[in-house]
């Protein structure tokens, strides 16, 4: 059953999701554009509708991913999910500078969703894991998978320190299974690993560490954000 769900999810991510909502929404958008801008050229509403179509397609994909990931974590695994984020973590991540973060491959039921954590200090990491929530752990014992990377955020030392300090204040907050639109949820309270880092830098540096600005912020979105630079790889 787990493998079936994983294969289905992989298919969704590769080919996308076709939805009658998308077509109807795009047509409605065209009609509205023409109505409110009767003198506009044909190209203008077409270009706008294409943007709307792209955003709608992204929403459908994010929604489906969120539904499947929530199902895998909450229903099939419950509290038996490994606190390292799943997968086979065999390497110690080790120290880095305050405000840096790591990304590690991490899998649940054959789905590689990844995991991120933030350095509060050179030897202390703050991360949100399922089902515990936000916690701190020593960088000298934190295990990651081969291929994990440590990255730095391109900003001032003060911003890094403030972001790290805020993340540390979130220790004890529960884990959130809302992967679908966590960009739009509150910064306080329950949060998953990527929302923790995204909120920290968004609130205390005005930085949007989300490479594609989709409805949900995922670990790879943090890893690939343009405001980050490579430090080292495991």
Tab-separated table of C-alpha atoms in Angstrom:
chain	number	residue	atom	x	y	z
A	1	UNK	CA	0.000	0.000	0.000
A	2	UNK	CA	2.828	2.375	0.928
A	3	UNK	CA	4.655	1.651	-2.319
A	4	UNK	CA	1.457	2.200	-4.310
A	5	UNK	CA	0.916	5.611	-2.709
A	6	UNK	CA	4.545	6.539	-3.290
A	7	UNK	CA	4.345	5.563	-6.967
A	8	UNK	CA	1.141	7.515	-7.361
A	9	UNK	CA	2.699	10.546	-5.740
A	10	UNK	CA	5.761	10.270	-7.946
A	11	UNK	CA	3.461	10.228	-10.972
A	12	UNK	CA	1.736	13.366	-9.740
A	13	UNK	CA	5.037	15.192	-9.341
A	14	UNK	CA	6.269	14.164	-12.806
A	15	UNK	CA	3.219	14.739	-14.987
A	16	UNK	CA	1.284	17.227	-12.842
A	17	UNK	CA	-2.434	17.144	-12.144
A	18	UNK	CA	-5.102	17.903	-14.696
A	19	UNK	CA	-8.149	19.587	-13.233
A	20	UNK	CA	-11.374	20.882	-14.761
A	21	UNK	CA	-11.103	23.717	-12.244
A	22	UNK	CA	-8.006	24.973	-14.021
A	23	UNK	CA	-9.662	25.354	-17.406
A	24	UNK	CA	-12.793	26.988	-16.029
A	25	UNK	CA	-10.815	29.357	-13.831
A	26	UNK	CA	-8.630	30.450	-16.728
A	27	UNK	CA	-11.634	31.107	-18.965
A	28	UNK	CA	-13.357	33.082	-16.228
A	29	UNK	CA	-10.211	35.124	-15.788
A	30	UNK	CA	-10.114	35.913	-19.514
A	31	UNK	CA	-13.751	36.975	-19.479
A	32	UNK	CA	-13.202	39.250	-16.513
A	33	UNK	CA	-10.111	40.807	-18.074
A	34	UNK	CA	-11.959	41.599	-21.288
A	35	UNK	CA	-14.958	42.984	-19.380
A	36	UNK	CA	-13.029	45.353	-17.118
A	37	UNK	CA	-10.517	46.328	-19.814
A	38	UNK	CA	-12.502	46.454	-23.082
A	39	UNK	CA	-9.802	48.480	-24.831
A	40	UNK	CA	-6.970	46.174	-23.875
A	41	UNK	CA	-5.179	44.231	-26.600
A	42	UNK	CA	-5.886	40.523	-27.025
A	43	UNK	CA	-2.364	39.704	-25.854
A	44	UNK	CA	-2.822	41.293	-22.420
A	45	UNK	CA	-5.618	39.047	-21.126
A	46	UNK	CA	-3.945	36.046	-22.750
A	47	UNK	CA	-0.662	36.696	-20.946
A	48	UNK	CA	-2.495	37.285	-17.683
A	49	UNK	CA	-4.509	34.094	-18.098
A	50	UNK	CA	-1.323	32.133	-18.716
A	51	UNK	CA	0.062	33.405	-15.432
A	52	UNK	CA	-3.192	32.454	-13.712
A	53	UNK	CA	-3.047	29.004	-15.282
A	54	UNK	CA	0.525	28.507	-14.055
A	55	UNK	CA	-0.441	29.563	-10.525
A	56	UNK	CA	-3.482	27.272	-10.561
A	57	UNK	CA	-1.394	24.329	-11.747
A	58	UNK	CA	1.072	24.982	-8.948
A	59	UNK	CA	-1.779	25.085	-6.417
A	60	UNK	CA	-3.158	21.742	-7.610
A	61	UNK	CA	0.282	20.128	-7.402
A	62	UNK	CA	0.977	21.517	-3.940
A	63	UNK	CA	-2.458	20.461	-2.709
A	64	UNK	CA	-2.008	16.904	-3.936
A	65	UNK	CA	1.475	16.636	-2.463
A	66	UNK	CA	0.211	17.919	0.875
A	67	UNK	CA	-2.679	15.475	0.964
A	68	UNK	CA	-0.458	12.486	0.202
A	69	UNK	CA	2.303	13.498	2.609
A	70	UNK	CA	-0.195	14.105	5.403
A	71	UNK	CA	-1.763	10.710	4.745
A	72	UNK	CA	1.601	8.969	4.814
A	73	UNK	CA	2.732	10.628	8.021
A	74	UNK	CA	-0.486	10.769	10.013
A	75	UNK	CA	-2.325	7.618	8.966
A	76	UNK	CA	0.240	5.029	7.885
A	77	UNK	CA	3.049	5.812	10.300
A	78	UNK	CA	1.619	7.694	13.257
A	79	UNK	CA	4.269	8.025	15.955
A	80	UNK	CA	6.502	5.350	14.501
A	81	UNK	CA	8.116	7.762	12.037
A	82	UNK	CA	11.826	8.105	12.662
A	83	UNK	CA	12.705	11.403	14.321
A	84	UNK	CA	15.489	11.907	11.811
A	85	UNK	CA	12.892	12.441	9.093
A	86	UNK	CA	12.938	8.905	7.717
A	87	UNK	CA	15.506	7.228	5.489
A	88	UNK	CA	18.942	5.915	6.524
A	89	UNK	CA	20.873	8.686	8.307
A	90	UNK	CA	24.463	7.529	8.816
A	91	UNK	CA	26.548	10.712	8.912
A	92	UNK	CA	27.015	13.372	11.593
A	93	UNK	CA	26.306	16.848	10.209
A	94	UNK	CA	28.842	18.576	12.480
A	95	UNK	CA	29.262	22.253	13.466
A	96	UNK	CA	28.712	25.344	11.330
A	97	UNK	CA	28.150	29.066	11.826
A	98	UNK	CA	25.133	30.590	13.557
A	99	UNK	CA	22.321	31.154	11.061
A	100	UNK	CA	23.524	28.474	8.639
A	101	UNK	CA	21.199	25.583	7.840
A	102	UNK	CA	21.493	22.043	6.584
A	103	UNK	CA	19.424	20.114	4.066
A	104	UNK	CA	19.424	16.333	4.082
A	105	UNK	CA	17.636	13.848	1.866
A	106	UNK	CA	14.933	12.214	3.995
A	107	UNK	CA	12.308	9.759	2.844
A	108	UNK	CA	8.955	8.475	4.032
A	109	UNK	CA	7.488	5.482	2.210
A	110	UNK	CA	9.930	5.909	-0.708
A	111	UNK	CA	9.060	9.607	-1.077
A	112	UNK	CA	12.134	11.849	-0.697
A	113	UNK	CA	10.712	15.006	0.870
A	114	UNK	CA	13.944	16.181	2.507
A	115	UNK	CA	14.542	17.843	5.873
A	116	UNK	CA	16.159	21.099	7.043
A	117	UNK	CA	17.474	22.425	10.342
A	118	UNK	CA	18.921	25.767	11.480
A	119	UNK	CA	22.133	26.383	13.416
A	120	UNK	CA	21.313	28.324	16.599
A	121	UNK	CA	25.017	28.209	17.459
A	122	UNK	CA	27.986	26.401	15.954
A	123	UNK	CA	27.129	23.221	17.856
A	124	UNK	CA	23.366	23.555	18.400
A	125	UNK	CA	20.699	22.910	15.772
A	126	UNK	CA	17.027	23.860	15.974
A	127	UNK	CA	14.678	21.749	13.868
A	128	UNK	CA	11.053	20.665	13.682
A	129	UNK	CA	10.528	16.922	13.390
A	130	UNK	CA	7.494	14.648	13.251
A	131	UNK	CA	5.866	13.942	15.636
A	132	UNK	CA	7.813	15.791	18.369
A	133	UNK	CA	7.803	19.335	16.966
A	134	UNK	CA	10.468	22.016	17.373
A	135	UNK	CA	13.509	20.893	19.353
A	136	UNK	CA	17.243	21.521	19.734
A	137	UNK	CA	19.923	18.909	19.126
A	138	UNK	CA	23.706	18.904	19.152
A	139	UNK	CA	25.316	19.192	15.726
A	140	UNK	CA	27.810	16.612	16.946
A	141	UNK	CA	25.146	13.917	17.181
A	142	UNK	CA	22.671	15.004	14.495
A	143	UNK	CA	22.602	12.302	11.816
A	144	UNK	CA	21.959	13.024	8.139
A	145	UNK	CA	22.094	11.093	4.899
A	146	UNK	CA	24.887	11.138	2.337
A	147	UNK	CA	24.359	14.081	-0.004
A	148	UNK	CA	23.335	16.428	2.798
A	149	UNK	CA	24.542	20.002	2.405
A	150	UNK	CA	25.222	22.918	4.729
A	151	UNK	CA	24.376	26.348	3.349
A	152	UNK	CA	24.706	29.925	4.503
A	153	UNK	CA	22.202	32.734	4.016
A	154	UNK	CA	23.587	35.784	2.212
A	155	UNK	CA	22.788	38.475	4.764
A	156	UNK	CA	24.350	40.244	7.739
A	157	UNK	CA	25.595	38.518	10.863
A	158	UNK	CA	23.006	40.432	12.873
A	159	UNK	CA	20.146	39.059	10.755
A	160	UNK	CA	21.533	35.530	11.065
A	161	UNK	CA	21.774	35.845	14.828
A	162	UNK	CA	18.272	37.297	15.152
A	163	UNK	CA	16.793	34.581	12.927
A	164	UNK	CA	18.563	31.878	14.949
A	165	UNK	CA	17.450	33.414	18.231
A	166	UNK	CA	13.825	33.503	17.102
A	167	UNK	CA	13.935	29.889	15.952
A	168	UNK	CA	15.284	28.911	19.364
A	169	UNK	CA	12.285	30.563	21.055
A	170	UNK	CA	10.035	28.220	19.090
A	171	UNK	CA	11.331	25.100	20.835
A	172	UNK	CA	8.364	23.178	22.224
A	173	UNK	CA	5.961	24.213	19.468
A	174	UNK	CA	4.176	21.194	17.925
A	175	UNK	CA	4.765	19.810	14.458
A	176	UNK	CA	2.363	20.932	11.722
A	177	UNK	CA	1.103	18.590	9.013
A	178	UNK	CA	-0.045	21.540	6.921
A	179	UNK	CA	2.316	21.309	3.957
A	180	UNK	CA	-0.238	22.706	1.516
A	181	UNK	CA	-0.141	26.432	2.215
A	182	UNK	CA	2.252	27.000	5.100
A	183	UNK	CA	3.399	30.271	3.531
A	184	UNK	CA	-0.008	31.666	4.484
A	185	UNK	CA	-0.302	30.315	8.000
A	186	UNK	CA	0.821	32.191	11.127
A	187	UNK	CA	4.465	32.289	12.134
A	188	UNK	CA	3.710	31.284	15.719
A	189	UNK	CA	2.480	27.909	16.864
A	190	UNK	CA	2.810	24.577	15.073
A	191	UNK	CA	5.219	24.424	12.142
A	192	UNK	CA	7.185	21.939	10.067
A	193	UNK	CA	10.936	22.092	9.432
A	194	UNK	CA	10.900	24.352	6.378
A	195	UNK	CA	8.347	26.771	7.868
A	196	UNK	CA	10.605	27.204	10.920
A	197	UNK	CA	13.536	28.457	8.846
A	198	UNK	CA	11.395	30.394	6.389
A	199	UNK	CA	9.609	32.271	9.183
A	200	UNK	CA	12.849	32.973	11.036
A	201	UNK	CA	14.430	34.794	8.104
A	202	UNK	CA	11.206	36.315	6.863
A	203	UNK	CA	10.436	37.898	10.241
A	204	UNK	CA	13.964	38.927	11.148
A	205	UNK	CA	15.533	39.791	7.822
A	206	UNK	CA	12.734	40.317	5.332
A	207	UNK	CA	14.114	37.396	3.306
A	208	UNK	CA	11.837	35.015	1.419
A	209	UNK	CA	13.803	31.755	1.358
A	210	UNK	CA	11.414	30.005	-1.003
A	211	UNK	CA	12.846	29.358	-4.446
A	212	UNK	CA	9.522	29.088	-6.298
A	213	UNK	CA	7.182	31.155	-4.078
A	214	UNK	CA	4.555	28.383	-4.232
A	215	UNK	CA	1.713	27.894	-1.778
A	216	UNK	CA	3.846	25.664	0.414
A	217	UNK	CA	7.463	26.052	1.541
A	218	UNK	CA	9.269	22.714	1.300
A	219	UNK	CA	12.803	21.722	2.401
A	220	UNK	CA	14.155	21.837	-1.161
A	221	UNK	CA	12.650	25.317	-1.569
A	222	UNK	CA	14.823	26.480	1.333
A	223	UNK	CA	17.887	24.651	0.002
A	224	UNK	CA	17.596	26.180	-3.469
A	225	UNK	CA	16.660	29.737	-2.437
A	226	UNK	CA	18.738	32.294	-4.365
A	227	UNK	CA	19.755	34.066	-1.135
A	228	UNK	CA	21.772	31.033	-0.006
A	229	UNK	CA	25.291	29.871	-0.769
A	230	UNK	CA	27.007	26.505	-0.525
A	231	UNK	CA	29.249	25.803	2.486
A	232	UNK	CA	29.949	22.069	2.378
A	233	UNK	CA	28.502	18.685	1.474
A	234	UNK	CA	28.429	15.378	3.310
